[in-house]
Backbone as XML, in Angstrom:
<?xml version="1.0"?>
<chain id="A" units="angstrom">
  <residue number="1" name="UNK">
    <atom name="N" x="-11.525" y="-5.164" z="-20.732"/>
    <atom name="CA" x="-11.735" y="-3.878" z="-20.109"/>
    <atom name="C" x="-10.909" y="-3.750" z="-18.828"/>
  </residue>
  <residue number="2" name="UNK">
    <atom name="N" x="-10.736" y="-4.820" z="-18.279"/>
    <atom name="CA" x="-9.867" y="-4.730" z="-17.251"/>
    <atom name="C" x="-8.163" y="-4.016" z="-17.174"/>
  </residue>
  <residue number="3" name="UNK">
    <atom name="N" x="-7.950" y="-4.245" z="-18.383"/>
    <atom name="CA" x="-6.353" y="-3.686" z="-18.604"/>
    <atom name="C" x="-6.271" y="-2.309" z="-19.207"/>
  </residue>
  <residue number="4" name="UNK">
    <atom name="N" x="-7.967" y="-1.793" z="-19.317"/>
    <atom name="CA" x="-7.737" y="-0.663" z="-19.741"/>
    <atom name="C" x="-7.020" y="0.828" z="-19.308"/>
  </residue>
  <residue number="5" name="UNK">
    <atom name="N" x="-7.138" y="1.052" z="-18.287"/>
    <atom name="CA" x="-6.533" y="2.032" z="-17.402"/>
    <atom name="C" x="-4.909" y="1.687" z="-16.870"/>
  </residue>
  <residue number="6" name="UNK">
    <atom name="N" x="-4.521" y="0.659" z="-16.916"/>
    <atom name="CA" x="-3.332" y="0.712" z="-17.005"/>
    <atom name="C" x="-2.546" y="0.462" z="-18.309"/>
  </residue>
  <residue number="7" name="UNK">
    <atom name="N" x="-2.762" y="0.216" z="-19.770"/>
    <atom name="CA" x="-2.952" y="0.689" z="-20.671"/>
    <atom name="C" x="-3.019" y="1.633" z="-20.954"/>
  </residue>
  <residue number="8" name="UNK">
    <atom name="N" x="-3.430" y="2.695" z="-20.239"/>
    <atom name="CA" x="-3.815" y="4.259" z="-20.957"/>
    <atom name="C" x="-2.636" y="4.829" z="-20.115"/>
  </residue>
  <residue number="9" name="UNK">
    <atom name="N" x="-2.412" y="4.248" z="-18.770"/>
    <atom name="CA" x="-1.325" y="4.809" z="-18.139"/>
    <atom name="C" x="-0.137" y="4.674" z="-18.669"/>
  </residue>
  <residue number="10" name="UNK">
    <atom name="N" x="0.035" y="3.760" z="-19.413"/>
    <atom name="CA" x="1.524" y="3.854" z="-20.334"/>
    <atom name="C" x="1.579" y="4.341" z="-21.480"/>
  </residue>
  <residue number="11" name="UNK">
    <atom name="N" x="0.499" y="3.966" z="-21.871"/>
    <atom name="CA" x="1.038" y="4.382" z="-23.757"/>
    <atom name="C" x="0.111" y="5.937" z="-24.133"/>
  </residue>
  <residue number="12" name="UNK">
    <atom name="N" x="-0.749" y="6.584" z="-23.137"/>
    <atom name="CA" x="-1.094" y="7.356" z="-23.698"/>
    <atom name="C" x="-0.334" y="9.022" z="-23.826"/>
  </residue>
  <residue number="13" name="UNK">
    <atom name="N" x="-0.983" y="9.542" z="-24.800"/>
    <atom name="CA" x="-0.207" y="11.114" z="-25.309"/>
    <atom name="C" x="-0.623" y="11.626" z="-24.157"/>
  </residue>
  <residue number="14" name="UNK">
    <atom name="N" x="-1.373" y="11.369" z="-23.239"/>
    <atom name="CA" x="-1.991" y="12.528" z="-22.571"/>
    <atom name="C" x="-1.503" y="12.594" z="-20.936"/>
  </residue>
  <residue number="15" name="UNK">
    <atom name="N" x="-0.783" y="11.677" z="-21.081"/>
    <atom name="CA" x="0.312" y="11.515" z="-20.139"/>
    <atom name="C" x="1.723" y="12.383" z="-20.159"/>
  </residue>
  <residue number="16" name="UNK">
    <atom name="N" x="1.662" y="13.427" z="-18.960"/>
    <atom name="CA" x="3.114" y="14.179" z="-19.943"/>
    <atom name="C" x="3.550" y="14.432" z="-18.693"/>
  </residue>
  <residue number="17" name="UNK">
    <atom name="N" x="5.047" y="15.107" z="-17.888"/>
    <atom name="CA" x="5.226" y="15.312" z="-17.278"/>
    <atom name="C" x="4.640" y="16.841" z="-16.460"/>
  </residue>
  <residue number="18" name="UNK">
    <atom name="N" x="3.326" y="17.099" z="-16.680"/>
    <atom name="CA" x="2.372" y="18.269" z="-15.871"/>
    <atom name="C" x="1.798" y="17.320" z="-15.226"/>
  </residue>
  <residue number="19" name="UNK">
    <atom name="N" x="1.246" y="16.219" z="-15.794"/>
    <atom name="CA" x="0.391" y="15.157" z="-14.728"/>
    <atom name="C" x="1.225" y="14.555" z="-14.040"/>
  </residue>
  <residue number="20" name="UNK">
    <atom name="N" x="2.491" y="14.587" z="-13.611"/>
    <atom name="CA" x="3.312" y="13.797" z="-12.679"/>
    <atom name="C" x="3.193" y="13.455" z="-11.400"/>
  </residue>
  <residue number="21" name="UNK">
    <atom name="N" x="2.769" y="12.543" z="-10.908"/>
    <atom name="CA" x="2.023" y="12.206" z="-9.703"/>
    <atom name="C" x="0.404" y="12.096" z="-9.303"/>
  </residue>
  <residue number="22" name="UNK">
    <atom name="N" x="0.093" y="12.361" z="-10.474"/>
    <atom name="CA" x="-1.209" y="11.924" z="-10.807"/>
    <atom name="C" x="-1.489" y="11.071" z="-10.761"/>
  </residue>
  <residue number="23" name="UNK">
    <atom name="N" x="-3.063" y="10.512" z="-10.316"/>
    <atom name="CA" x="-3.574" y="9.100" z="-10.064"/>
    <atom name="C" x="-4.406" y="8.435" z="-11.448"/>
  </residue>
  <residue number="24" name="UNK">
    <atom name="N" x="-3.878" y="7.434" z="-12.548"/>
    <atom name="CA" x="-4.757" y="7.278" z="-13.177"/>
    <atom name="C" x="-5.699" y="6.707" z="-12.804"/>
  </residue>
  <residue number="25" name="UNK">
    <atom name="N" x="-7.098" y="6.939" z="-12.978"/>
    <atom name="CA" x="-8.280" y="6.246" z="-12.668"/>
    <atom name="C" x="-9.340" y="5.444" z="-13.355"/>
  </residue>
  <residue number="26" name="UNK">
    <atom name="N" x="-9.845" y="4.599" z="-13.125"/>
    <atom name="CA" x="-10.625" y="3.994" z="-14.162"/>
    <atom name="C" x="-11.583" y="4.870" z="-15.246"/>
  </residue>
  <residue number="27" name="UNK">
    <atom name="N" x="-11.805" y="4.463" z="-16.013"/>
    <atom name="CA" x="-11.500" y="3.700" z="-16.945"/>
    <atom name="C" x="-10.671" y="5.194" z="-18.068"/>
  </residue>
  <residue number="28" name="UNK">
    <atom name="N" x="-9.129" y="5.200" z="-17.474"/>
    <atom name="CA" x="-8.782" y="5.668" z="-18.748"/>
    <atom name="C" x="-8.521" y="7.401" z="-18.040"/>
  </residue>
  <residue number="29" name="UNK">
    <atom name="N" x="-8.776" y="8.000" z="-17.084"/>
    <atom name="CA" x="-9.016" y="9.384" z="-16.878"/>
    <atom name="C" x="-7.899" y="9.971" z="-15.655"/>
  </residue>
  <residue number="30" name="UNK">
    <atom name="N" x="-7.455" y="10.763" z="-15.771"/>
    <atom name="CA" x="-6.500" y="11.640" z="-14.703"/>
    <atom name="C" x="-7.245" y="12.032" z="-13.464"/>
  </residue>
  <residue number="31" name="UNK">
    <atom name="N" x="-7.242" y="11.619" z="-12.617"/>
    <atom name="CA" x="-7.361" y="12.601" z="-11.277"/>
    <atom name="C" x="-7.470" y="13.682" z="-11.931"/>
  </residue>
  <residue number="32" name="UNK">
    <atom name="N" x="-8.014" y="14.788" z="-11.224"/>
    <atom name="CA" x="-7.510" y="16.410" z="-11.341"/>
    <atom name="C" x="-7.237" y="16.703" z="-9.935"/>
  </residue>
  <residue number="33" name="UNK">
    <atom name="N" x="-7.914" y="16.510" z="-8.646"/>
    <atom name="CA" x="-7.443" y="17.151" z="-7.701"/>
    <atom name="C" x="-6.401" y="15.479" z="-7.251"/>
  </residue>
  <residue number="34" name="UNK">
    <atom name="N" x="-5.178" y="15.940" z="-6.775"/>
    <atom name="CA" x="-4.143" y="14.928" z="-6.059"/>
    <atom name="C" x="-4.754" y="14.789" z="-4.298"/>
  </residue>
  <residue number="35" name="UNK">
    <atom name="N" x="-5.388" y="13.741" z="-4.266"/>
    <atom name="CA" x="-5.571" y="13.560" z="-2.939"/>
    <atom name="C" x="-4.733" y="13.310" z="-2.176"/>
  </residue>
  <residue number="36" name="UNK">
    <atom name="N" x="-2.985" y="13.285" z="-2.278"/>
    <atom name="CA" x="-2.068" y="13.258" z="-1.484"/>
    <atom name="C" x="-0.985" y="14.212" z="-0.926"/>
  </residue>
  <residue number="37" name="UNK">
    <atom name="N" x="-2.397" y="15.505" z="-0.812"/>
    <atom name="CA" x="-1.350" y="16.662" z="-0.657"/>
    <atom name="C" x="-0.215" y="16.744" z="0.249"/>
  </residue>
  <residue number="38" name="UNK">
    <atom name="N" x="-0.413" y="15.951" z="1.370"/>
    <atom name="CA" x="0.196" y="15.834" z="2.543"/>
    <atom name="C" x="1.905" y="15.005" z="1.886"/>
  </residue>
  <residue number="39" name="UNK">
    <atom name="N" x="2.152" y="14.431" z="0.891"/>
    <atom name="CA" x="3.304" y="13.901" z="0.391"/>
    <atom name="C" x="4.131" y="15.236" z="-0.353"/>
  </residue>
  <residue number="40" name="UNK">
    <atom name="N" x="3.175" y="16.457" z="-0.567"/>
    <atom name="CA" x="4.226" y="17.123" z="-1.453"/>
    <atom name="C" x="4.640" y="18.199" z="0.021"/>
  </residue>
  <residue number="41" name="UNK">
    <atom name="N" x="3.814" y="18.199" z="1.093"/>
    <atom name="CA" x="4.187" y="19.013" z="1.899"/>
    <atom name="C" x="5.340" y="18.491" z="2.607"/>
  </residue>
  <residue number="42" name="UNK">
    <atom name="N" x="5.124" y="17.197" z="2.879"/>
    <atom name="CA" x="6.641" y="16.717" z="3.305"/>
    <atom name="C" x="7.494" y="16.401" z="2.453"/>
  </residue>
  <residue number="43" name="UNK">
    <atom name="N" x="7.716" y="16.833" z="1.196"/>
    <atom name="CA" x="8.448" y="17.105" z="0.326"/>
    <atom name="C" x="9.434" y="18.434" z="0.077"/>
  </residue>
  <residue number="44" name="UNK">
    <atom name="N" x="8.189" y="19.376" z="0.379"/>
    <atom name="CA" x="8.600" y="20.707" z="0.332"/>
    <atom name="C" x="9.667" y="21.130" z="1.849"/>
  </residue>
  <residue number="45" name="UNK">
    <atom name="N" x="9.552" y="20.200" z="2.999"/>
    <atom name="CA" x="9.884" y="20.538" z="4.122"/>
    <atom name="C" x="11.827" y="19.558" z="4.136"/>
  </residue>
  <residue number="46" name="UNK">
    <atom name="N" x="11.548" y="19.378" z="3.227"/>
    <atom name="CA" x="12.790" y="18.695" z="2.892"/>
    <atom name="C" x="13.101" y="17.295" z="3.463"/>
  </residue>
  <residue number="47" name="UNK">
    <atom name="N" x="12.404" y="16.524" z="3.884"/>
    <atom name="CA" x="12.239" y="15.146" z="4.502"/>
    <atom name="C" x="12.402" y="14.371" z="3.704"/>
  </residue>
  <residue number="48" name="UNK">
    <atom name="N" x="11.879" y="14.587" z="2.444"/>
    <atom name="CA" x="13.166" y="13.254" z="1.551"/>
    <atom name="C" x="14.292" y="13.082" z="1.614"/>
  </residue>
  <residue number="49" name="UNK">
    <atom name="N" x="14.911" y="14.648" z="1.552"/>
    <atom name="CA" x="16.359" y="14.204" z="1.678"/>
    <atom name="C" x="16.922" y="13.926" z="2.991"/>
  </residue>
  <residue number="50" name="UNK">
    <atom name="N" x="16.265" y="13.933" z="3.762"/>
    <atom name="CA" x="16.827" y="13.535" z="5.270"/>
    <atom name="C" x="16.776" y="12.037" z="5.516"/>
  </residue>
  <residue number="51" name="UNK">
    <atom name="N" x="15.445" y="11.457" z="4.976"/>
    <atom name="CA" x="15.861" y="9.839" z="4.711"/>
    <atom name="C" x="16.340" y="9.065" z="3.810"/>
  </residue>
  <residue number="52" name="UNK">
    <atom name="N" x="17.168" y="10.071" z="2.268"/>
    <atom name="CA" x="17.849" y="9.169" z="1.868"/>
    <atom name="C" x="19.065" y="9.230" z="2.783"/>
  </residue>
  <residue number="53" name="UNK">
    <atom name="N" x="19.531" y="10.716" z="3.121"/>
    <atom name="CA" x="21.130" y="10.504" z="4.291"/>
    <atom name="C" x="20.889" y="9.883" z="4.915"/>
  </residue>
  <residue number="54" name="UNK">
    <atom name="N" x="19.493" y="9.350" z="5.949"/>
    <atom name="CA" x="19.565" y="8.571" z="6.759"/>
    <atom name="C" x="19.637" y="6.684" z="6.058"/>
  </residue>
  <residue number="55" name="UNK">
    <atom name="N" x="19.176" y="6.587" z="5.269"/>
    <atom name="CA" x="19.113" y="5.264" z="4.482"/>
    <atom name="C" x="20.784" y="5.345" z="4.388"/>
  </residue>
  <residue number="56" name="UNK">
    <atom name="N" x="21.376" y="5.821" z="3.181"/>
    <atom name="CA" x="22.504" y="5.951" z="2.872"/>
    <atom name="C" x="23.450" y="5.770" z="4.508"/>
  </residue>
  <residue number="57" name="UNK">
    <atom name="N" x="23.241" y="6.401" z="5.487"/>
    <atom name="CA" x="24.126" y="5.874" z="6.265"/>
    <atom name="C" x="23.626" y="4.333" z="7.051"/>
  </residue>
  <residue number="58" name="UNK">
    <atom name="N" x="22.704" y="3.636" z="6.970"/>
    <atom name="CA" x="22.164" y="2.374" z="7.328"/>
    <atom name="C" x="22.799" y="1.549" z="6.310"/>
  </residue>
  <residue number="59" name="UNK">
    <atom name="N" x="22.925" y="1.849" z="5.273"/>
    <atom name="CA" x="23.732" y="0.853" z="3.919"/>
    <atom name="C" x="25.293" y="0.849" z="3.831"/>
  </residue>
  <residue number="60" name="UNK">
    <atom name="N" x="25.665" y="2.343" z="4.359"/>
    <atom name="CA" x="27.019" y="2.171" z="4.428"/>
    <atom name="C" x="27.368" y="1.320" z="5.959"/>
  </residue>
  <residue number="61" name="UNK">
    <atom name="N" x="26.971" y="1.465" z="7.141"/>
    <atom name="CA" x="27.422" y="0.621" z="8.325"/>
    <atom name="C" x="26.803" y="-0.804" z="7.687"/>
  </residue>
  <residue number="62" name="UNK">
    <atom name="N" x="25.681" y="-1.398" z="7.144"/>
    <atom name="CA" x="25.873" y="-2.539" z="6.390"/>
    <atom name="C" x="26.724" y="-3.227" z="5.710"/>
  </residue>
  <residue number="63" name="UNK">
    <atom name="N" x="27.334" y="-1.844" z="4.762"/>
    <atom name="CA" x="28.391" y="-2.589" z="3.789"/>
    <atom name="C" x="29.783" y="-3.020" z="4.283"/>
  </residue>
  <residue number="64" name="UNK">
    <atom name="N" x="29.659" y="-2.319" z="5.157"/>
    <atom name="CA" x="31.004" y="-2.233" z="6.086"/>
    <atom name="C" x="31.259" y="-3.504" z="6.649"/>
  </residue>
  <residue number="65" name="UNK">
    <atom name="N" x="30.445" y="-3.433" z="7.645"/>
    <atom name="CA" x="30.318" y="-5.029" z="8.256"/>
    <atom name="C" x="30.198" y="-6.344" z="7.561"/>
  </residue>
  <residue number="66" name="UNK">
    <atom name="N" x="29.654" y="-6.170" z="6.238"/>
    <atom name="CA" x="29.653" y="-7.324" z="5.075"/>
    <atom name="C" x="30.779" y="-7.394" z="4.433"/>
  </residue>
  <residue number="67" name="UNK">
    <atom name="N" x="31.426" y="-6.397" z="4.134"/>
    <atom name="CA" x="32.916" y="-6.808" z="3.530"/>
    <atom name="C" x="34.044" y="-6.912" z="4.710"/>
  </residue>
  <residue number="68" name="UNK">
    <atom name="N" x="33.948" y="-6.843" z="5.709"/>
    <atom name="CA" x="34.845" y="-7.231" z="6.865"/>
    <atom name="C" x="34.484" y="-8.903" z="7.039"/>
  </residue>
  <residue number="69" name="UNK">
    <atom name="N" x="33.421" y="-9.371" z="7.086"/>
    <atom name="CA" x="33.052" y="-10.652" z="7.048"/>
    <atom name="C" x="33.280" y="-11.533" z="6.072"/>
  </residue>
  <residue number="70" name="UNK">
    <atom name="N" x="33.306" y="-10.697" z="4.530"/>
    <atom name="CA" x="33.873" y="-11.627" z="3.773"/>
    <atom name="C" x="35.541" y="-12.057" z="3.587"/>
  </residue>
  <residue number="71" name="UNK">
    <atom name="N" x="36.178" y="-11.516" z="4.099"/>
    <atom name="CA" x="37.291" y="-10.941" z="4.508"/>
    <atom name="C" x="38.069" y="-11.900" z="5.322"/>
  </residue>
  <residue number="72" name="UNK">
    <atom name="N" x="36.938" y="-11.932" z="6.437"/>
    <atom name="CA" x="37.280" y="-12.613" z="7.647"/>
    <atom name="C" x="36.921" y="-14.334" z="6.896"/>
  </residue>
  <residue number="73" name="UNK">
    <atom name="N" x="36.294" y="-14.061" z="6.315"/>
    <atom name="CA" x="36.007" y="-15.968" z="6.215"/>
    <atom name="C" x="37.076" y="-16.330" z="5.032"/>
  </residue>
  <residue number="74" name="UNK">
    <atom name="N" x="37.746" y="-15.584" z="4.461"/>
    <atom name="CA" x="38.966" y="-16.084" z="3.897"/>
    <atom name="C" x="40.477" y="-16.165" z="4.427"/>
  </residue>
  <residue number="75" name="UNK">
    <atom name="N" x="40.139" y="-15.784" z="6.089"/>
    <atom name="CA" x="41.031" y="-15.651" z="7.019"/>
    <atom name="C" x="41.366" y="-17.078" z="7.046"/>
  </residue>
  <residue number="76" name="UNK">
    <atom name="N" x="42.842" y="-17.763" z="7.586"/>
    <atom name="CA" x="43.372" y="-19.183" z="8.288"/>
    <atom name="C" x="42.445" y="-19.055" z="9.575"/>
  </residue>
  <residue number="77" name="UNK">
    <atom name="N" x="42.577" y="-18.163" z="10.522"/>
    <atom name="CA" x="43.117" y="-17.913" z="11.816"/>
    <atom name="C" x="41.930" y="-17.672" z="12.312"/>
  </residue>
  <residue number="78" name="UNK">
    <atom name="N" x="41.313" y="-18.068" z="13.315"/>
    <atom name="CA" x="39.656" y="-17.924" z="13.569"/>
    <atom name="C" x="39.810" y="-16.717" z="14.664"/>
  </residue>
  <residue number="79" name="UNK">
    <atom name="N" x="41.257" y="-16.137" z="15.647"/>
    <atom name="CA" x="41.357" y="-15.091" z="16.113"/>
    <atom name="C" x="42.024" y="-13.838" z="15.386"/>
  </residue>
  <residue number="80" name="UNK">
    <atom name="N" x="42.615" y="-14.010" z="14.696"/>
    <atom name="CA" x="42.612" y="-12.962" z="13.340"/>
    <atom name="C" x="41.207" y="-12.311" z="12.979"/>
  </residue>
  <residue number="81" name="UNK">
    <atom name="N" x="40.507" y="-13.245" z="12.622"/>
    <atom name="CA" x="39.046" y="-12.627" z="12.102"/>
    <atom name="C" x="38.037" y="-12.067" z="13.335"/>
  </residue>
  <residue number="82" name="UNK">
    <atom name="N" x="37.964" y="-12.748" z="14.217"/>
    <atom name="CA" x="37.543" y="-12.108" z="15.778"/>
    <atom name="C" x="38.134" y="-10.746" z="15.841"/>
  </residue>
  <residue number="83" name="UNK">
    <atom name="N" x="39.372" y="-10.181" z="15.533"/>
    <atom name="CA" x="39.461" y="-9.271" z="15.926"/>
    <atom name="C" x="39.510" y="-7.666" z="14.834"/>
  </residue>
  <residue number="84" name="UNK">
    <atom name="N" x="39.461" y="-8.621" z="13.627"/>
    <atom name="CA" x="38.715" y="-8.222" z="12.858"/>
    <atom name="C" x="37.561" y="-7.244" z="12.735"/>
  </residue>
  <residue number="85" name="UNK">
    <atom name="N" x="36.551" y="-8.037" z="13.006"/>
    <atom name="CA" x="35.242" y="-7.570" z="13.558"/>
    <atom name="C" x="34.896" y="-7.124" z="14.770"/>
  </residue>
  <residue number="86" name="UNK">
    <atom name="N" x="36.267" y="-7.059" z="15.675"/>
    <atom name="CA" x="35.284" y="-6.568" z="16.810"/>
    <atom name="C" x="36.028" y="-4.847" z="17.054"/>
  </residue>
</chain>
């Protein structure tokens, strides 16, 4: 009985994309009211997409600095690569 509700959360018909973000609940049953209204309001206000641009630019100054480093450690010259990176 324990695996039942997550069980029903995958394989059942009654799962469709109208319940999307729905909470399944024991044993087997949909939420009806979404107790996380406050996620679709900062949804609607457009704040997702402001932290993937903000993510997306934290990964690109990451990537940056990681392929300058790999770069640098296939350098001879230990002031070559110093200036490299700085």
């Amino acid at each position: 009985m324990g695996a039942y509700t997550t069980l029903f959360a995958g394989l059942s018909k009654e799962i469709t994309e109208a319940n999307q973000g729905s909470y399944i609940i024991p044993w087997g049953r949909v939420q009806e009211i979404n107790p996380r209204k406050d996620i679709y309001e900062v949804i609607e206000k457009g704040k997702g997409k402001e932290l993937w641009e903000w993510c997306e630019k934290q990964i690109k100054a990451n990537r940056d600095t990681t392929n300058k480093l790999v770069v640098c450690m296939q350098l001879e010259n230990i002031e070559d690569c110093i200036a490299m990176i700085a």
